[in-house]
Every structure is written in C-alpha cells, then in structure tokens.
Short mmCIF file of C-alpha atoms in Angstrom, two decimals:
data_model
loop_
_atom_site.label_atom_id
_atom_site.label_comp_id
_atom_site.label_asym_id
_atom_site.label_seq_id
_atom_site.Cartn_x
_atom_site.Cartn_y
_atom_site.Cartn_z
CA MET D 235 76.31 92.11 78.20
CA SER D 236 79.14 91.29 80.67
CA ASN D 237 82.71 90.14 79.91
CA PRO D 238 83.07 86.36 80.24
CA THR D 239 86.73 86.73 81.31
CA GLN D 240 85.72 88.88 84.39
CA THR D 241 85.66 87.31 87.61
CA ARG D 242 82.77 87.71 89.67
CA ALA D 243 83.23 88.87 93.47
CA PRO D 244 82.32 86.29 95.78
CA ALA D 245 78.86 86.50 97.50
CA GLN D 246 78.83 88.13 100.76
CA VAL D 247 76.54 88.47 103.61
CA ASP D 248 75.99 90.75 106.58
CA VAL D 249 78.10 89.28 109.36
CA ARG D 250 75.41 89.76 112.07
CA GLY D 251 73.27 87.21 110.22
CA PRO D 252 75.79 84.18 110.62
CA ARG D 253 76.37 85.48 114.39
CA PHE D 254 72.66 85.40 114.88
CA VAL D 255 72.58 81.87 113.32
CA ALA D 256 75.34 80.80 115.74
CA TRP D 257 73.31 82.24 118.94
CA VAL D 258 70.09 79.97 118.02
CA THR D 259 72.63 77.33 117.19
CA THR D 260 74.19 77.46 120.47
CA GLY D 261 70.70 77.46 122.22
CA VAL D 262 69.49 74.51 120.35
CA LEU D 263 72.76 72.68 121.06
CA VAL D 264 72.61 73.54 124.82
CA VAL D 265 69.09 72.01 124.85
CA ALA D 266 70.16 68.89 123.42
CA LEU D 267 73.00 68.53 125.87
CA LEU D 268 70.53 69.22 128.92
CA VAL D 269 68.05 66.74 127.48
CA SER D 270 70.50 64.09 127.05
CA ALA D 271 70.87 63.50 130.78
CA GLN D 272 67.18 62.39 130.88
CA SER D 273 66.39 61.19 127.27
CA PRO D 274 69.38 60.34 124.76
CA ALA D 275 66.74 59.59 122.34
CA LEU D 276 65.13 63.08 122.41
CA ALA D 277 68.69 64.47 122.23
CA ALA D 278 69.23 62.46 119.15
CA ILE D 279 65.97 64.04 117.77
CA ILE D 280 67.25 67.47 118.55
CA LEU D 281 70.32 66.81 117.04
CA GLY D 282 68.88 65.37 113.95
CA ALA D 283 66.61 68.26 113.52
CA GLN D 284 69.72 70.53 113.83
CA ALA D 285 71.61 68.45 111.37
CA VAL D 286 68.95 69.22 108.87
CA VAL D 287 69.17 72.94 109.46
CA PHE D 288 73.00 72.46 108.92
CA ALA D 289 72.42 70.71 105.63
CA VAL D 290 70.24 73.50 104.52
CA GLY D 291 72.76 75.97 105.18
CA ALA D 292 75.84 73.98 103.73
CA VAL D 293 73.83 73.46 100.55
CA ALA D 294 71.73 76.42 100.18
CA GLY D 295 73.77 78.96 102.09
CA PRO D 296 73.07 81.62 104.57
CA ARG D 297 70.38 83.37 102.83
CA ARG D 298 68.41 80.04 102.58
CA HIS D 299 69.11 78.92 106.10
CA PRO D 300 66.20 78.47 108.33
CA TYR D 301 67.59 80.57 111.06
CA GLY D 302 69.21 83.14 108.57
CA LEU D 303 65.58 83.62 107.16
CA VAL D 304 64.47 84.50 110.59
CA PHE D 305 67.36 86.99 110.90
CA ALA D 306 66.43 88.48 107.43
CA SER D 307 62.86 88.82 108.18
CA LEU D 308 62.57 89.71 111.89
CA VAL D 309 66.08 91.14 113.17
CA ALA D 310 68.06 92.80 110.33
CA PRO D 311 65.02 95.20 109.56
CA ARG D 312 65.53 96.36 113.08
CA LEU D 313 69.09 96.95 112.69
CA GLY D 314 71.26 99.94 110.95
CA PRO D 315 72.82 99.57 107.74
CA VAL D 316 75.22 96.64 107.13
CA THR D 317 78.81 97.91 107.97
CA GLU D 318 80.57 94.80 107.49
CA ARG D 319 80.06 91.74 105.09
CA GLU D 320 81.84 88.19 104.95
CA PRO D 321 82.08 85.71 102.08
CA VAL D 322 79.20 82.93 101.76
CA ALA D 323 81.80 80.06 100.77
CA PRO D 324 83.33 79.58 104.16
CA LEU D 325 79.96 79.92 105.89
CA LYS D 326 78.47 77.10 103.70
CA PHE D 327 81.73 74.93 104.77
CA ALA D 328 81.30 75.85 108.43
CA GLN D 329 77.71 74.68 108.19
CA LEU D 330 78.95 71.25 106.74
CA VAL D 331 81.22 70.84 109.56
CA GLY D 332 78.45 71.58 111.91
CA PHE D 333 76.29 68.96 109.74
CA VAL D 334 79.11 66.34 110.56
CA PHE D 335 79.24 66.89 114.27
CA ALA D 336 75.33 66.98 114.58
CA VAL D 337 75.07 63.79 112.61
CA ALA D 338 77.63 62.24 114.84
CA GLY D 339 76.19 63.32 118.02
CA SER D 340 72.78 62.16 116.83
CA LEU D 341 74.04 58.78 116.11
CA GLY D 342 75.75 58.67 119.11
CA PHE D 343 72.82 59.20 121.31
CA ALA D 344 70.47 57.27 119.04
CA GLY D 345 72.79 54.02 119.09
CA GLY D 346 73.61 54.37 122.75
CA LEU D 347 77.25 55.75 122.45
CA ILE D 348 76.47 58.33 124.92
CA PRO D 349 80.19 59.61 125.04
CA LEU D 350 80.12 59.99 121.52
CA GLY D 351 77.00 62.02 121.58
CA LEU D 352 78.10 64.42 124.22
CA THR D 353 81.61 64.95 122.85
CA ALA D 354 80.28 65.70 119.15
CA THR D 355 77.56 67.94 120.58
CA ALA D 356 80.00 69.68 123.00
CA LEU D 357 82.32 70.28 120.14
CA ALA D 358 79.58 71.72 118.05
CA LEU D 359 78.72 73.76 120.86
CA VAL D 360 82.11 75.34 121.42
CA ALA D 361 82.33 76.21 117.86
CA ALA D 362 78.90 77.83 117.79
CA LEU D 363 79.55 79.73 120.91
CA LEU D 364 82.86 80.89 119.64
CA ASN D 365 81.28 82.45 116.67
CA ALA D 366 78.07 83.98 118.55
CA ALA D 367 80.25 85.48 121.36
CA PHE D 368 83.29 86.30 119.46
CA GLY D 369 82.71 86.30 116.06
CA ILE D 370 85.36 83.39 115.46
CA CYS D 371 84.02 80.92 112.97
CA LEU D 372 86.24 77.76 113.14
CA GLY D 373 84.69 76.43 110.15
CA CYS D 374 85.52 79.57 108.37
CA GLN D 375 89.22 79.45 109.44
CA LEU D 376 89.49 75.79 108.38
CA TYR D 377 87.87 76.72 104.84
CA PRO D 378 91.18 78.31 103.23
CA LEU D 379 93.22 75.29 104.34
CA ILE D 380 90.89 72.84 102.86
CA THR D 381 90.46 74.98 99.50
CA ARG D 382 94.51 74.80 99.11
CA LEU D 383 94.22 70.97 99.70
CA THR D 384 91.52 70.50 97.50
CA PRO D 385 92.78 69.56 93.84
CA THR D 386 91.46 71.81 91.22
CA ARG D 387 90.05 70.94 88.05
#
C-alpha cells in the first residue's frame, strides 16, 4: 500500500511525441491559411476540426491526442529508446491555448471576419512551428506563469 503523504511525480511523455504533433499541426494550419484565400468557409471547417483535436489534447492529454496516437503507434516504434521526457500538464495547457486560437480563427473565417481568421491562424502556426522546428513550446513557457497566478484551494 502506498503512503498517502507521498507526492507522485508528474506524468511525463517522450519529447518527440509533442514535436511530431506540432509538425502535423503546422501542416494543418498551413493548409487552412492556403485554403482561406479561396474558401474562408472551408478554412473555418479545417480550423474547426483542428480545434476538436486541440480540445482532445487539452482534456485527455498527449497520450490520447489523435496525432499523439499516430506517433505512438506508427512513429515511436521505429525510434530509439526515449532519452528525454517532458511533463504532461504544460502540454495540456498548450493544447488549450491552441484550441482558443483555432476557435477564434474558425469563427473569424466563418463569420466573414477574414483578418481575425488569418491572424488567429497565423499566431497558432507560429507557435506550432516554433515547437516543431526548435522545441520551443510557447504554451508550455506560459504554463508556470499561469499556475503562479491561479489561486490554489
């Protein structure tokens, strides 16, 4: 039986998974931006679908994230052993931030507010590309600040 006063280590995942997710997300956001020039309505649908993916990641975490499942089943088995891990909580927060931008972009495109759609999508794209290419997760960087500002019970 475990000691109830012990603190559990935070859940962690292989850093390569979130970077794979960021590459796929980058591709989806690029497609949304390119499509928006011809069909803002289709861009809204693409971003709406990405918002659902972000929501799953924010609620269920990286292990249940749709792109994370692809990584775990198709990519990870072909890679070497895990050498670096990162905590789950900041990743879930980053997915929540992505969700907010994807919803804003989707609503912008759907509502005819094209500058809003473009701006929100472009900001999400910058964040995804920074994570994919350089391992810089902006949402993860914001997470400690948000947790310090959030009152505890």
